[in-house]
Short mmCIF file of C-alpha atoms in Angstrom, two decimals:
data_model
loop_
_atom_site.label_atom_id
_atom_site.label_comp_id
_atom_site.label_asym_id
_atom_site.label_seq_id
_atom_site.Cartn_x
_atom_site.Cartn_y
_atom_site.Cartn_z
CA MET A 1 -12.71 -55.45 -3.13
CA ALA A 2 -16.69 -54.73 -3.68
CA LEU A 3 -16.37 -52.11 -0.82
CA ARG A 4 -13.90 -50.35 -3.22
CA THR A 5 -15.87 -50.35 -6.09
CA LEU A 6 -18.76 -48.70 -4.10
CA VAL A 7 -16.77 -45.97 -2.71
CA THR A 8 -14.44 -44.78 -5.64
CA ARG A 9 -12.96 -41.27 -6.00
CA LYS A 10 -15.43 -39.88 -8.47
CA THR A 11 -18.30 -40.64 -5.94
CA LEU A 12 -16.67 -39.04 -2.86
CA ARG A 13 -16.23 -35.70 -5.34
CA THR A 14 -20.04 -35.61 -6.20
CA LEU A 15 -21.02 -35.65 -2.65
CA PRO A 16 -21.87 -32.72 -0.48
CA LEU A 17 -18.76 -30.42 0.88
CA GLY A 18 -20.19 -31.29 4.39
CA PHE A 19 -19.59 -34.91 3.96
CA ARG A 20 -15.77 -34.49 3.57
CA GLY A 21 -16.07 -32.39 7.12
CA LEU A 22 -15.31 -28.68 5.51
CA GLN A 23 -16.33 -26.60 8.09
CA THR A 24 -17.53 -23.11 6.91
CA PHE A 25 -17.57 -20.16 9.22
CA SER A 26 -19.93 -17.62 10.33
CA LEU A 27 -19.98 -14.33 11.93
CA PRO A 28 -19.80 -14.43 15.65
CA ASP A 29 -22.08 -12.10 17.48
CA LEU A 30 -20.32 -9.26 19.76
CA PRO A 31 -21.23 -9.77 23.42
CA TYR A 32 -22.12 -6.17 23.54
CA ASP A 33 -24.27 -3.65 21.50
CA TYR A 34 -22.46 -1.49 18.82
CA GLY A 35 -22.75 1.67 20.60
CA ALA A 36 -21.54 0.12 24.17
CA LEU A 37 -18.11 1.31 23.63
CA GLU A 38 -18.86 4.84 23.22
CA PRO A 39 -17.10 7.29 23.57
CA ALA A 40 -13.82 5.58 22.88
CA ILE A 41 -15.28 3.84 19.77
CA SER A 42 -18.39 4.95 17.80
CA GLY A 43 -21.40 2.75 17.17
CA ASP A 44 -20.89 3.44 13.82
CA ILE A 45 -17.53 2.23 13.54
CA MET A 46 -18.55 -0.84 15.39
CA GLN A 47 -21.14 -1.95 13.36
CA ILE A 48 -19.28 -1.21 9.81
CA HIS A 49 -16.36 -3.04 11.15
CA HIS A 50 -18.61 -5.95 12.53
CA GLN A 51 -20.88 -6.53 9.94
CA LYS A 52 -18.80 -5.43 6.78
CA HIS A 53 -15.44 -6.03 7.25
CA HIS A 54 -15.16 -8.89 9.41
CA GLN A 55 -18.28 -10.56 7.66
CA ALA A 56 -16.40 -9.95 4.08
CA TYR A 57 -13.39 -11.63 5.78
CA ILE A 58 -15.49 -14.66 6.67
CA THR A 59 -17.29 -14.91 3.09
CA ASN A 60 -14.20 -14.97 1.47
CA TYR A 61 -12.47 -17.21 3.59
CA ASN A 62 -15.28 -19.69 3.30
CA LYS A 63 -15.16 -19.17 -0.46
CA ALA A 64 -11.29 -19.68 -0.23
CA LEU A 65 -11.52 -22.95 1.55
CA GLU A 66 -14.44 -24.30 -0.81
CA GLN A 67 -12.01 -23.79 -3.81
CA LEU A 68 -8.92 -25.14 -1.51
CA ASP A 69 -11.08 -28.28 -0.86
CA GLY A 70 -11.74 -28.72 -4.67
CA ALA A 71 -7.88 -28.29 -5.58
CA ILE A 72 -7.05 -30.58 -3.04
CA ALA A 73 -9.50 -33.10 -4.26
CA LYS A 74 -8.40 -32.99 -7.75
CA GLY A 75 -4.40 -32.84 -6.91
CA ASP A 76 -4.09 -29.37 -8.22
CA ALA A 77 -0.94 -28.28 -6.60
CA SER A 78 -0.68 -24.93 -8.36
CA THR A 79 -4.14 -23.92 -7.22
CA VAL A 80 -3.58 -25.13 -3.83
CA VAL A 81 -0.73 -22.98 -3.50
CA LYS A 82 -2.10 -19.93 -5.34
CA LEU A 83 -4.94 -19.90 -2.85
CA GLN A 84 -2.60 -19.47 0.10
CA SER A 85 -2.47 -15.95 0.05
CA ALA A 86 -6.30 -15.49 0.03
CA ILE A 87 -6.77 -18.24 3.02
CA LYS A 88 -3.92 -15.90 4.90
CA PHE A 89 -5.64 -12.62 4.25
CA ASN A 90 -9.48 -13.65 4.87
CA GLY A 91 -8.63 -16.50 7.48
CA GLY A 92 -6.25 -13.85 9.32
CA GLY A 93 -8.83 -11.64 9.17
CA HIS A 94 -11.50 -13.73 10.65
CA VAL A 95 -9.14 -15.13 13.20
CA ASN A 96 -7.83 -11.49 14.32
CA HIS A 97 -11.20 -9.91 14.42
CA SER A 98 -12.58 -12.61 16.52
CA ILE A 99 -10.00 -12.21 19.39
CA PHE A 100 -10.32 -8.17 18.83
CA TRP A 101 -14.00 -8.31 19.87
CA LYS A 102 -13.41 -10.29 23.10
CA ASN A 103 -10.46 -7.75 23.79
CA LEU A 104 -13.11 -4.95 24.04
CA ALA A 105 -15.70 -4.71 26.87
CA PRO A 106 -17.92 -1.71 28.00
CA ILE A 107 -16.92 0.03 30.89
CA ARG A 108 -19.52 -1.12 32.99
CA GLU A 109 -18.28 -4.42 31.98
CA GLY A 110 -14.76 -3.89 33.23
CA GLY A 111 -13.58 -2.46 30.18
CA GLY A 112 -10.32 -0.72 30.94
CA GLU A 113 -10.16 -2.07 34.33
CA PRO A 114 -6.04 -3.03 34.59
CA PRO A 115 -5.26 -6.65 35.08
CA LYS A 116 -5.11 -8.26 38.41
CA GLY A 117 -3.27 -11.44 39.26
CA SER A 118 -0.22 -13.22 37.30
CA LEU A 119 -0.86 -10.95 34.12
CA GLY A 120 -0.62 -7.81 35.79
CA TRP A 121 2.53 -8.94 37.84
CA ALA A 122 4.16 -10.50 34.61
CA ILE A 123 3.49 -6.73 32.99
CA ASP A 124 5.18 -5.04 35.98
CA ASN A 125 7.90 -7.62 35.61
CA HIS A 126 8.53 -7.14 32.04
CA PHE A 127 7.64 -3.59 31.06
CA GLY A 128 7.86 -1.69 34.43
CA SER A 129 4.35 -1.11 34.70
CA ILE A 130 1.06 -0.94 32.62
CA ASP A 131 1.65 2.59 31.69
CA ALA A 132 4.82 1.64 30.12
CA LEU A 133 3.62 -1.65 28.16
CA ILE A 134 0.79 0.91 26.67
CA GLN A 135 3.18 3.69 25.70
CA LYS A 136 5.25 0.87 24.07
CA MET A 137 2.38 -0.55 21.87
CA ASN A 138 0.80 2.79 21.01
CA ALA A 139 4.24 3.82 19.85
CA GLU A 140 4.75 0.74 17.74
CA GLY A 141 0.85 0.73 16.62
CA ALA A 142 1.36 4.64 15.35
CA ALA A 143 4.24 3.74 13.58
CA LEU A 144 3.22 1.25 11.81
CA GLN A 145 2.98 1.65 7.91
CA GLY A 146 -0.02 0.71 5.89
CA SER A 147 -2.23 -1.73 7.60
CA GLY A 148 -1.69 -4.00 10.57
CA TRP A 149 -2.00 -4.94 14.02
CA VAL A 150 -0.29 -4.46 17.26
CA TRP A 151 -0.46 -7.35 19.89
CA LEU A 152 0.42 -8.14 23.26
CA GLY A 153 1.38 -11.70 23.34
CA VAL A 154 2.87 -14.38 25.37
CA ASP A 155 5.52 -16.87 24.06
CA LYS A 156 4.30 -20.12 25.43
CA GLU A 157 7.66 -21.68 25.26
CA LEU A 158 9.63 -19.16 27.11
CA LYS A 159 6.85 -17.80 29.29
CA ARG A 160 7.53 -14.11 28.31
CA LEU A 161 5.30 -11.42 27.29
CA VAL A 162 5.85 -10.22 24.05
CA VAL A 163 4.87 -6.47 21.91
CA GLU A 164 4.93 -7.09 18.19
CA THR A 165 3.11 -5.82 15.38
CA THR A 166 1.94 -7.76 12.03
CA ALA A 167 1.26 -6.59 8.58
CA ASN A 168 -2.06 -6.82 6.95
CA GLN A 169 -4.46 -9.52 8.49
CA ASP A 170 -0.96 -11.48 9.67
CA PRO A 171 -2.08 -13.34 12.78
CA LEU A 172 0.41 -12.87 15.69
CA VAL A 173 1.86 -16.70 15.28
CA THR A 174 3.43 -15.67 11.90
CA LYS A 175 5.80 -13.61 13.91
CA GLY A 176 6.56 -16.89 16.04
CA PRO A 177 4.97 -20.40 16.25
CA SER A 178 4.71 -20.24 20.27
CA LEU A 179 3.24 -16.85 20.28
CA VAL A 180 -0.10 -16.55 21.90
CA PRO A 181 -2.30 -13.59 21.34
CA LEU A 182 -3.74 -11.91 24.63
CA LEU A 183 -4.32 -8.34 23.34
CA GLY A 184 -4.45 -7.06 19.64
CA ILE A 185 -5.56 -3.59 18.53
CA ASP A 186 -6.55 -3.23 15.16
CA VAL A 187 -4.55 -0.42 13.52
CA TRP A 188 -6.14 -0.44 9.79
CA GLU A 189 -7.86 2.79 9.16
CA HIS A 190 -11.44 1.11 8.97
CA ALA A 191 -10.78 0.70 12.77
CA TYR A 192 -10.85 4.23 13.51
CA TYR A 193 -11.30 6.77 10.49
CA LEU A 194 -14.81 7.66 10.94
CA GLN A 195 -14.09 8.95 14.32
CA TYR A 196 -10.60 9.69 14.64
CA LYS A 197 -9.74 10.74 10.83
CA ASN A 198 -5.95 10.72 10.25
CA VAL A 199 -5.10 10.74 14.40
CA ARG A 200 -4.29 7.40 14.79
CA PRO A 201 -2.74 8.28 18.06
CA ASP A 202 -5.75 9.60 19.80
CA TYR A 203 -7.43 6.10 18.95
CA LEU A 204 -4.93 4.24 20.38
CA LYS A 205 -4.74 6.29 23.64
CA ASN A 206 -8.41 5.95 23.84
CA ILE A 207 -9.17 2.30 23.03
CA TRP A 208 -7.43 1.40 26.45
CA LYS A 209 -10.65 2.74 28.38
CA VAL A 210 -12.39 -0.16 27.02
CA ILE A 211 -9.91 -2.93 26.58
CA ASN A 212 -10.82 -6.09 28.14
CA TRP A 213 -8.06 -7.12 30.80
CA LYS A 214 -10.17 -9.86 31.96
CA TYR A 215 -10.20 -12.04 28.71
CA ALA A 216 -6.27 -11.35 28.28
CA SER A 217 -5.58 -12.36 31.86
CA GLU A 218 -7.68 -15.63 31.60
CA VAL A 219 -5.69 -16.62 28.10
CA PHE A 220 -2.47 -15.80 29.98
CA GLU A 221 -3.17 -18.20 33.06
CA LYS A 222 -4.01 -20.87 30.75
CA GLU A 223 -0.59 -20.65 29.14
CA CYS A 224 1.46 -19.64 32.02
CA PRO A 225 -0.37 -21.58 34.94
CA MET B 1 -9.54 28.48 -5.98
CA ALA B 2 -6.92 26.25 -4.80
CA ALA B 3 -4.91 29.13 -3.32
CA SER B 4 -7.77 30.25 -0.88
CA ALA B 5 -8.25 26.51 0.14
CA ALA B 6 -5.05 26.07 0.56
CA ALA B 7 -5.04 29.06 2.88
CA ALA B 8 -8.08 28.03 4.86
CA ILE B 9 -6.35 24.68 5.46
CA GLY B 10 -3.70 26.80 7.28
CA SER B 11 -0.87 26.16 4.99
CA PRO B 12 1.62 29.22 4.74
CA LEU B 13 2.06 30.46 1.31
CA LYS B 14 5.60 30.97 0.52
CA CYS B 15 6.81 33.92 -0.96
CA GLY B 16 7.61 33.70 -4.64
CA LEU B 17 6.52 29.89 -4.98
CA ILE B 18 2.93 30.11 -6.14
CA SER B 19 3.40 31.37 -9.90
CA SER B 20 5.45 28.16 -10.71
CA GLN B 21 3.01 25.83 -9.45
CA GLY B 22 -0.03 27.05 -11.33
CA PHE B 23 -3.19 26.52 -9.74
CA SER B 24 -5.76 26.90 -12.40
CA GLY B 25 -6.90 23.49 -13.71
CA SER B 26 -7.15 24.28 -17.03
CA THR B 27 -3.91 25.78 -17.49
CA ARG B 28 -1.81 23.47 -15.53
CA SER B 29 0.47 21.19 -17.50
CA PHE B 30 1.06 17.60 -16.42
CA GLN B 31 4.87 17.75 -16.64
CA TRP B 32 6.81 14.25 -16.26
CA ARG B 33 8.95 15.47 -13.33
CA LYS B 34 12.31 13.89 -14.53
CA ASN B 35 15.03 15.42 -12.53
CA GLU B 36 12.84 18.42 -11.67
CA LYS B 37 14.56 20.35 -8.96
CA ARG B 38 11.18 21.01 -7.01
CA ASN B 39 12.95 21.10 -3.82
CA VAL B 40 15.34 24.10 -4.18
CA ARG B 41 13.95 27.59 -3.99
CA LYS B 42 14.59 30.55 -2.23
CA GLY B 43 12.75 31.62 1.25
CA CYS B 44 11.45 35.05 1.41
CA ARG B 45 14.79 36.21 2.67
CA GLY B 46 16.57 34.85 -0.27
CA VAL B 47 18.23 31.85 1.93
CA ILE B 48 18.10 28.55 0.03
CA THR B 49 16.00 25.74 1.69
CA ALA B 50 16.61 22.36 0.01
CA LYS B 51 12.88 20.96 1.06
CA ILE B 52 10.12 19.20 -0.65
CA ASP B 53 7.10 20.87 -0.65
CA LEU B 54 3.45 20.18 -0.76
CA ARG B 55 1.86 20.82 -3.79
CA PRO B 56 -1.86 21.60 -3.62
CA PRO B 57 -4.11 19.26 -6.50
CA PRO B 58 -4.41 21.31 -9.56
CA TYR B 59 -8.54 21.95 -8.70
CA SER B 60 -10.01 23.17 -5.58
CA LEU B 61 -10.96 20.88 -2.59
CA ASP B 62 -14.64 20.88 -3.40
CA ALA B 63 -14.17 20.38 -7.42
CA LEU B 64 -14.47 17.09 -7.41
CA GLU B 65 -17.67 16.47 -5.51
CA PRO B 66 -19.88 14.56 -5.11
CA HIS B 67 -17.65 11.91 -6.39
CA MET B 68 -14.73 12.65 -3.87
CA SER B 69 -15.73 15.02 -1.06
CA ARG B 70 -14.23 18.45 0.20
CA GLU B 71 -14.17 16.66 3.43
CA THR B 72 -11.82 13.90 2.12
CA PHE B 73 -9.70 16.32 0.40
CA GLU B 74 -9.29 18.18 3.42
CA TYR B 75 -7.98 15.15 5.31
CA HIS B 76 -6.27 13.50 2.64
CA TRP B 77 -4.41 16.13 1.11
CA GLY B 78 -4.59 18.56 4.08
CA LYS B 79 -3.46 16.03 6.49
CA HIS B 80 -2.14 12.72 5.20
CA HIS B 81 -0.29 14.33 2.46
CA ARG B 82 0.97 17.22 4.03
CA ALA B 83 2.47 14.70 6.99
CA TYR B 84 4.20 12.70 4.63
CA VAL B 85 6.11 16.11 3.34
CA ASP B 86 6.50 17.19 6.72
CA ASN B 87 8.02 14.09 7.97
CA LEU B 88 10.00 13.66 5.02
CA ASN B 89 11.90 16.92 5.33
CA LYS B 90 12.63 16.25 8.84
CA GLN B 91 14.18 12.89 8.04
CA ILE B 92 16.51 14.62 5.08
CA VAL B 93 17.31 17.48 6.39
CA GLY B 94 20.95 17.63 7.37
CA THR B 95 21.91 14.23 5.31
CA GLU B 96 22.93 13.57 1.89
CA LEU B 97 19.06 13.06 0.91
CA ASP B 98 18.66 16.80 1.57
CA THR B 99 19.74 17.96 -1.94
CA LYS B 100 18.72 14.99 -3.98
CA THR B 101 15.35 15.30 -6.31
CA LEU B 102 12.25 13.43 -4.96
CA GLU B 103 12.58 10.66 -7.53
CA ASP B 104 16.09 10.32 -6.60
CA ILE B 105 15.51 9.91 -3.02
CA ILE B 106 12.68 7.37 -3.37
CA LEU B 107 15.10 5.35 -5.77
CA LEU B 108 18.02 5.79 -3.13
CA THR B 109 15.68 4.55 -0.13
CA TYR B 110 13.91 1.76 -1.75
CA ASN B 111 17.17 -0.06 -1.56
CA LYS B 112 15.87 -3.09 -3.11
CA GLY B 113 13.21 -3.40 -1.17
CA ASP B 114 14.90 -3.35 2.16
CA LEU B 115 13.55 -0.02 2.69
CA LEU B 116 15.29 2.80 4.38
CA PRO B 117 13.13 5.16 6.51
CA PRO B 118 12.59 8.19 4.43
CA PHE B 119 11.31 5.95 1.48
CA ASN B 120 7.64 5.55 2.90
CA ASN B 121 7.06 9.39 3.15
CA ALA B 122 9.21 10.14 0.07
CA ALA B 123 7.15 7.83 -2.03
CA GLN B 124 4.08 8.53 -0.65
CA VAL B 125 4.10 12.34 -1.40
CA TRP B 126 5.31 11.35 -4.92
CA ASN B 127 2.27 8.90 -5.03
CA HIS B 128 -0.30 11.64 -3.72
CA ASP B 129 1.03 14.40 -6.29
CA PHE B 130 0.61 11.81 -8.91
CA PHE B 131 -3.08 10.97 -7.88
CA TRP B 132 -4.45 14.29 -7.68
CA GLU B 133 -3.17 14.85 -11.26
CA SER B 134 -4.78 11.78 -12.34
CA MET B 135 -8.28 13.03 -11.39
CA LYS B 136 -9.83 16.21 -12.79
CA PRO B 137 -13.46 17.80 -12.78
CA GLY B 138 -15.65 16.19 -15.06
CA GLY B 139 -13.17 13.38 -15.79
CA GLY B 140 -14.00 9.54 -16.69
CA GLY B 141 -15.46 8.80 -20.19
CA LYS B 142 -13.14 6.81 -22.78
CA PRO B 143 -9.51 7.62 -23.84
CA SER B 144 -8.71 8.51 -27.56
CA GLY B 145 -6.10 8.65 -30.28
CA GLU B 146 -3.11 6.74 -29.69
CA LEU B 147 -3.88 6.06 -25.95
CA LEU B 148 -6.83 4.09 -26.91
CA GLU B 149 -5.18 2.09 -29.62
CA LEU B 150 -2.46 1.07 -27.21
CA ILE B 151 -5.22 0.28 -24.84
CA ASN B 152 -6.93 -2.09 -27.39
CA ARG B 153 -3.78 -3.66 -28.45
CA ASP B 154 -2.52 -4.24 -24.98
CA PHE B 155 -5.79 -5.10 -23.08
CA GLY B 156 -8.04 -6.25 -26.01
CA SER B 157 -10.53 -3.71 -25.53
CA PHE B 158 -11.17 -0.51 -23.13
CA GLU B 159 -13.35 -2.52 -20.96
CA GLY B 160 -10.65 -5.19 -20.84
CA PHE B 161 -8.25 -2.56 -19.42
CA VAL B 162 -11.07 -1.42 -17.11
CA ASN B 163 -11.97 -4.72 -15.79
CA GLU B 164 -8.02 -5.74 -15.09
CA PHE B 165 -7.48 -2.05 -13.53
CA LYS B 166 -10.86 -2.56 -11.14
CA ALA B 167 -9.42 -6.11 -10.27
CA ALA B 168 -6.06 -4.72 -9.66
CA ALA B 169 -7.55 -1.94 -7.28
CA ALA B 170 -10.02 -4.16 -5.65
CA THR B 171 -7.69 -6.94 -4.92
CA GLN B 172 -4.71 -4.98 -3.44
CA PHE B 173 -5.21 -6.26 0.06
CA GLY B 174 -4.18 -4.05 2.77
CA SER B 175 -3.11 -0.48 1.80
CA GLY B 176 -1.44 0.50 -1.84
CA TRP B 177 -2.07 1.58 -5.20
CA ALA B 178 -3.36 0.30 -8.62
CA TRP B 179 -1.31 1.61 -11.63
CA LEU B 180 -1.36 1.72 -15.24
CA VAL B 181 2.15 2.09 -16.57
CA TYR B 182 4.21 2.06 -19.66
CA LYS B 183 6.74 -0.46 -19.56
CA ALA B 184 9.57 0.61 -21.89
CA ASN B 185 13.10 -0.26 -22.65
CA ARG B 186 14.74 -2.27 -19.42
CA LEU B 187 17.92 -0.28 -18.48
CA ASP B 188 20.37 -1.66 -15.86
CA VAL B 189 19.04 0.27 -12.93
CA GLY B 190 21.27 -0.73 -10.02
CA ASN B 191 18.84 0.05 -7.36
CA ALA B 192 15.70 -1.38 -8.86
CA VAL B 193 14.38 -4.83 -9.18
CA ASN B 194 11.75 -5.72 -12.18
CA PRO B 195 8.93 -7.81 -11.04
CA ARG B 196 7.83 -8.75 -14.43
CA PRO B 197 10.97 -9.63 -16.35
CA SER B 198 8.98 -11.98 -18.54
CA ASP B 199 6.89 -9.13 -20.60
CA GLU B 200 7.50 -7.63 -23.84
CA ASP B 201 8.88 -4.09 -23.97
CA LYS B 202 7.01 -0.75 -24.77
CA LYS B 203 3.60 -2.24 -23.46
CA LEU B 204 1.04 -0.95 -21.17
CA VAL B 205 0.67 -2.63 -18.23
CA VAL B 206 -1.70 -2.60 -15.10
CA VAL B 207 0.16 -3.33 -11.85
CA LYS B 208 -0.89 -3.16 -8.18
CA SER B 209 1.74 -2.21 -5.29
CA PRO B 210 1.58 -2.18 -1.52
CA ASN B 211 1.72 0.61 0.89
CA ALA B 212 4.26 3.25 -0.35
CA VAL B 213 5.75 1.34 -3.40
CA ASN B 214 5.41 2.62 -6.69
CA PRO B 215 6.41 1.16 -10.14
CA LEU B 216 9.45 4.11 -10.35
CA VAL B 217 11.24 1.59 -8.27
CA TRP B 218 10.62 -1.00 -10.98
CA ASP B 219 11.87 1.28 -14.01
CA TYR B 220 8.27 1.72 -15.01
CA SER B 221 6.58 4.81 -16.38
CA PRO B 222 3.53 5.47 -14.36
CA LEU B 223 0.58 6.80 -16.35
CA LEU B 224 -2.52 6.56 -14.09
CA THR B 225 -2.95 5.64 -10.30
CA ILE B 226 -5.65 5.12 -7.72
CA ASP B 227 -5.18 5.13 -4.04
CA VAL B 228 -6.70 2.42 -2.54
CA TRP B 229 -5.39 2.91 1.28
CA GLU B 230 -8.88 3.08 3.06
CA HIS B 231 -8.16 6.62 4.19
CA ALA B 232 -8.83 7.62 0.19
CA TYR B 233 -12.36 6.51 0.39
CA TYR B 234 -13.60 5.44 4.04
CA LEU B 235 -15.48 8.97 4.34
CA ASP B 236 -17.16 8.99 0.93
CA PHE B 237 -17.61 5.15 0.61
CA GLN B 238 -16.87 3.22 4.09
CA ASN B 239 -16.01 -0.31 3.39
CA ARG B 240 -17.34 -0.16 -0.50
CA ARG B 241 -13.99 -0.06 -1.94
CA PRO B 242 -15.35 -1.34 -5.57
CA ASP B 243 -18.15 1.52 -5.66
CA TYR B 244 -15.12 3.97 -5.02
CA ILE B 245 -12.94 2.22 -7.85
CA SER B 246 -15.84 2.88 -10.08
CA THR B 247 -16.68 5.93 -9.49
CA PHE B 248 -13.10 6.84 -10.10
CA MET B 249 -13.16 5.22 -13.65
CA GLU B 250 -16.67 6.86 -14.73
CA LYS B 251 -16.13 10.24 -13.13
CA LEU B 252 -12.68 11.13 -12.16
CA VAL B 253 -10.14 9.77 -14.42
CA SER B 254 -8.39 12.31 -16.43
CA TRP B 255 -7.43 10.73 -19.61
CA ASP B 256 -5.74 14.29 -20.55
CA ALA B 257 -3.16 13.50 -17.95
CA VAL B 258 -2.48 9.95 -19.08
CA ASN B 259 -2.03 10.92 -22.59
CA PHE B 260 0.41 13.54 -21.68
CA ARG B 261 2.41 10.94 -19.48
CA LEU B 262 2.46 8.52 -22.20
CA GLU B 263 3.88 11.07 -24.39
CA ALA B 264 6.57 11.83 -22.01
CA ALA B 265 7.21 8.22 -21.55
CA LYS B 266 7.56 7.47 -25.07
CA ALA B 267 10.24 10.48 -25.41
CA ARG B 268 12.19 9.01 -22.29
CA ALA B 269 12.14 5.42 -23.69
CA ALA B 270 13.52 6.80 -27.25
CA GLU B 271 16.25 8.92 -25.33
CA ARG B 272 16.98 5.55 -23.74
CA GLU B 273 17.12 3.49 -26.98
CA GLU B 274 19.35 6.21 -28.38
CA GLU B 275 21.72 6.49 -25.44
CA GLU B 276 21.89 2.43 -25.45
CA GLU B 277 22.56 2.70 -29.31
CA ARG B 278 25.42 5.38 -28.97
CA LYS B 279 27.10 3.32 -26.05
CA LYS B 280 26.92 0.35 -28.10
CA THR B 281 28.74 2.04 -30.80
CA GLU B 282 31.05 3.26 -28.87
CA TYR B 283 31.94 -0.27 -27.55
CA GLU B 284 32.22 -1.56 -30.75
CA ASP B 285 34.38 1.49 -31.91
CA ASN B 286 36.67 0.75 -28.83
CA GLN B 287 36.97 -3.06 -29.81
CA ALA B 288 37.54 -2.14 -33.09
CA ASP B 289 40.67 0.30 -31.89
CA LEU B 290 41.99 -2.45 -29.77
CA ASP B 291 42.01 -5.13 -32.54
CA ALA B 292 43.67 -2.55 -35.15
CA ARG B 293 46.34 -2.13 -32.54
CA GLU B 294 46.78 -5.74 -32.02
CA MET B 295 47.05 -6.58 -35.65
CA TYR B 296 49.63 -3.50 -35.86
CA LEU B 297 51.82 -5.08 -32.90
CA GLU B 298 51.82 -8.18 -34.49
CA SER B 299 52.85 -7.33 -38.01
CA SER B 300 55.51 -4.97 -36.27
CA ASP B 301 56.93 -8.18 -34.37
CA ALA B 302 57.06 -10.08 -38.02
CA ASP B 303 59.25 -6.89 -39.40
CA ASP B 304 61.71 -7.03 -36.78
CA SER B 305 62.32 -10.59 -37.51
CA GLU B 306 62.69 -10.33 -40.75
CA ALA B 307 65.08 -7.35 -40.12
CA ASP B 308 67.64 -9.65 -38.62
#
């Protein structure tokens, strides 16, 4: 009883957020220079995409989490629900871009090298060939209206590859709870406009030269050993 | 001006078309395009081709510099807007949509939110026409007259409106548009769903919409719009959407256009009110007739029985 009077709800609320274990996020470094993916993706785009767009998602995600934390502590259900879209937008933006940077690699570090091993075999088995997969992803990416992503994923329950698109910053998991992203291609205009302008198909054609299949294989082998 | 710009982009100018569009910024009138048969015209050989056309902005492509660059227009109008027009025409040729007005195509293909394929192109054609006309060289400033009165009434102040409009534009996540609309009488439009059914009528309201959606599908009268797809501002502002929005409000908005559209919107609302009144009177007259007949039939039964 004495212990309860010591640590009341009110006391908890005035302690710094860190005490309650609210983790905030920060911008992950790119494992390569901004200009290292040229000419497929320009250094200007990489810099703005990373330092401005991804950073903004993280900043706003942290803000939304802080507000969510406060609302939960107060038992303010309306605010908790109201914050869900901000969390999906910005948290999704952070999740998706974190994967995206790992999906890319300079050519001299293996960017563009087709997958060997079990992922290569699974792609041939399911789509016929890597080229067929690329055609499919490019077609879906080009046809996507507005902003979004095109994904190569694996259904970890069914052990099957899938190609999916998501709108805005919805992560792949919103299309199926057992879907794990292997490769995501950002088709928001900010991902290509400065270089490719309105010609999204050219961006999609060229990005495959710097796609990091090694990372995709690692994730695949973990889900489908 | 705009004619040569259009030619520079490589758009073939069709015979007999140009005069009806009007290229001079100062003389172009901002018409409310209700049921306008923009898509039926004679080609050079007198053959009627039912097609939607790409209208140039009512100013030259560099007229809004430095606030919106010529380069932006070359891509935004010359590529994006043009592609929406071309792709829409490809989609509707040989279908029943081929003979309909652009507004009708939009409403039909909106399909209560379960979008049919031509919707994106049709709505984006309309949206971009509306957007070019929402701006003018030397734009910005404040509205006046009745428009300002309504803004003060419905937003508290002009600043209140500006803040709300800017916030809507900044928080439309992903691609989309922000709008000032005149919300008038709600007729039962079978193909539309009103997302704000609790508002009073005849108000100015700020709304935002995703991707190609526009307030026509909610039966509102749009007065002003800003395009917040990234392609609208990325060459000039990159990620800095708030700066783009501020520049739009301070330097580009055509309050003339908004005024003109408000007048048209009010006229349309008045027309509908009259129509509703007329229908109501007709219905009441019909009911009165039916009641009179019933009474007559009842009284004639009584006569018969008495005659016996």
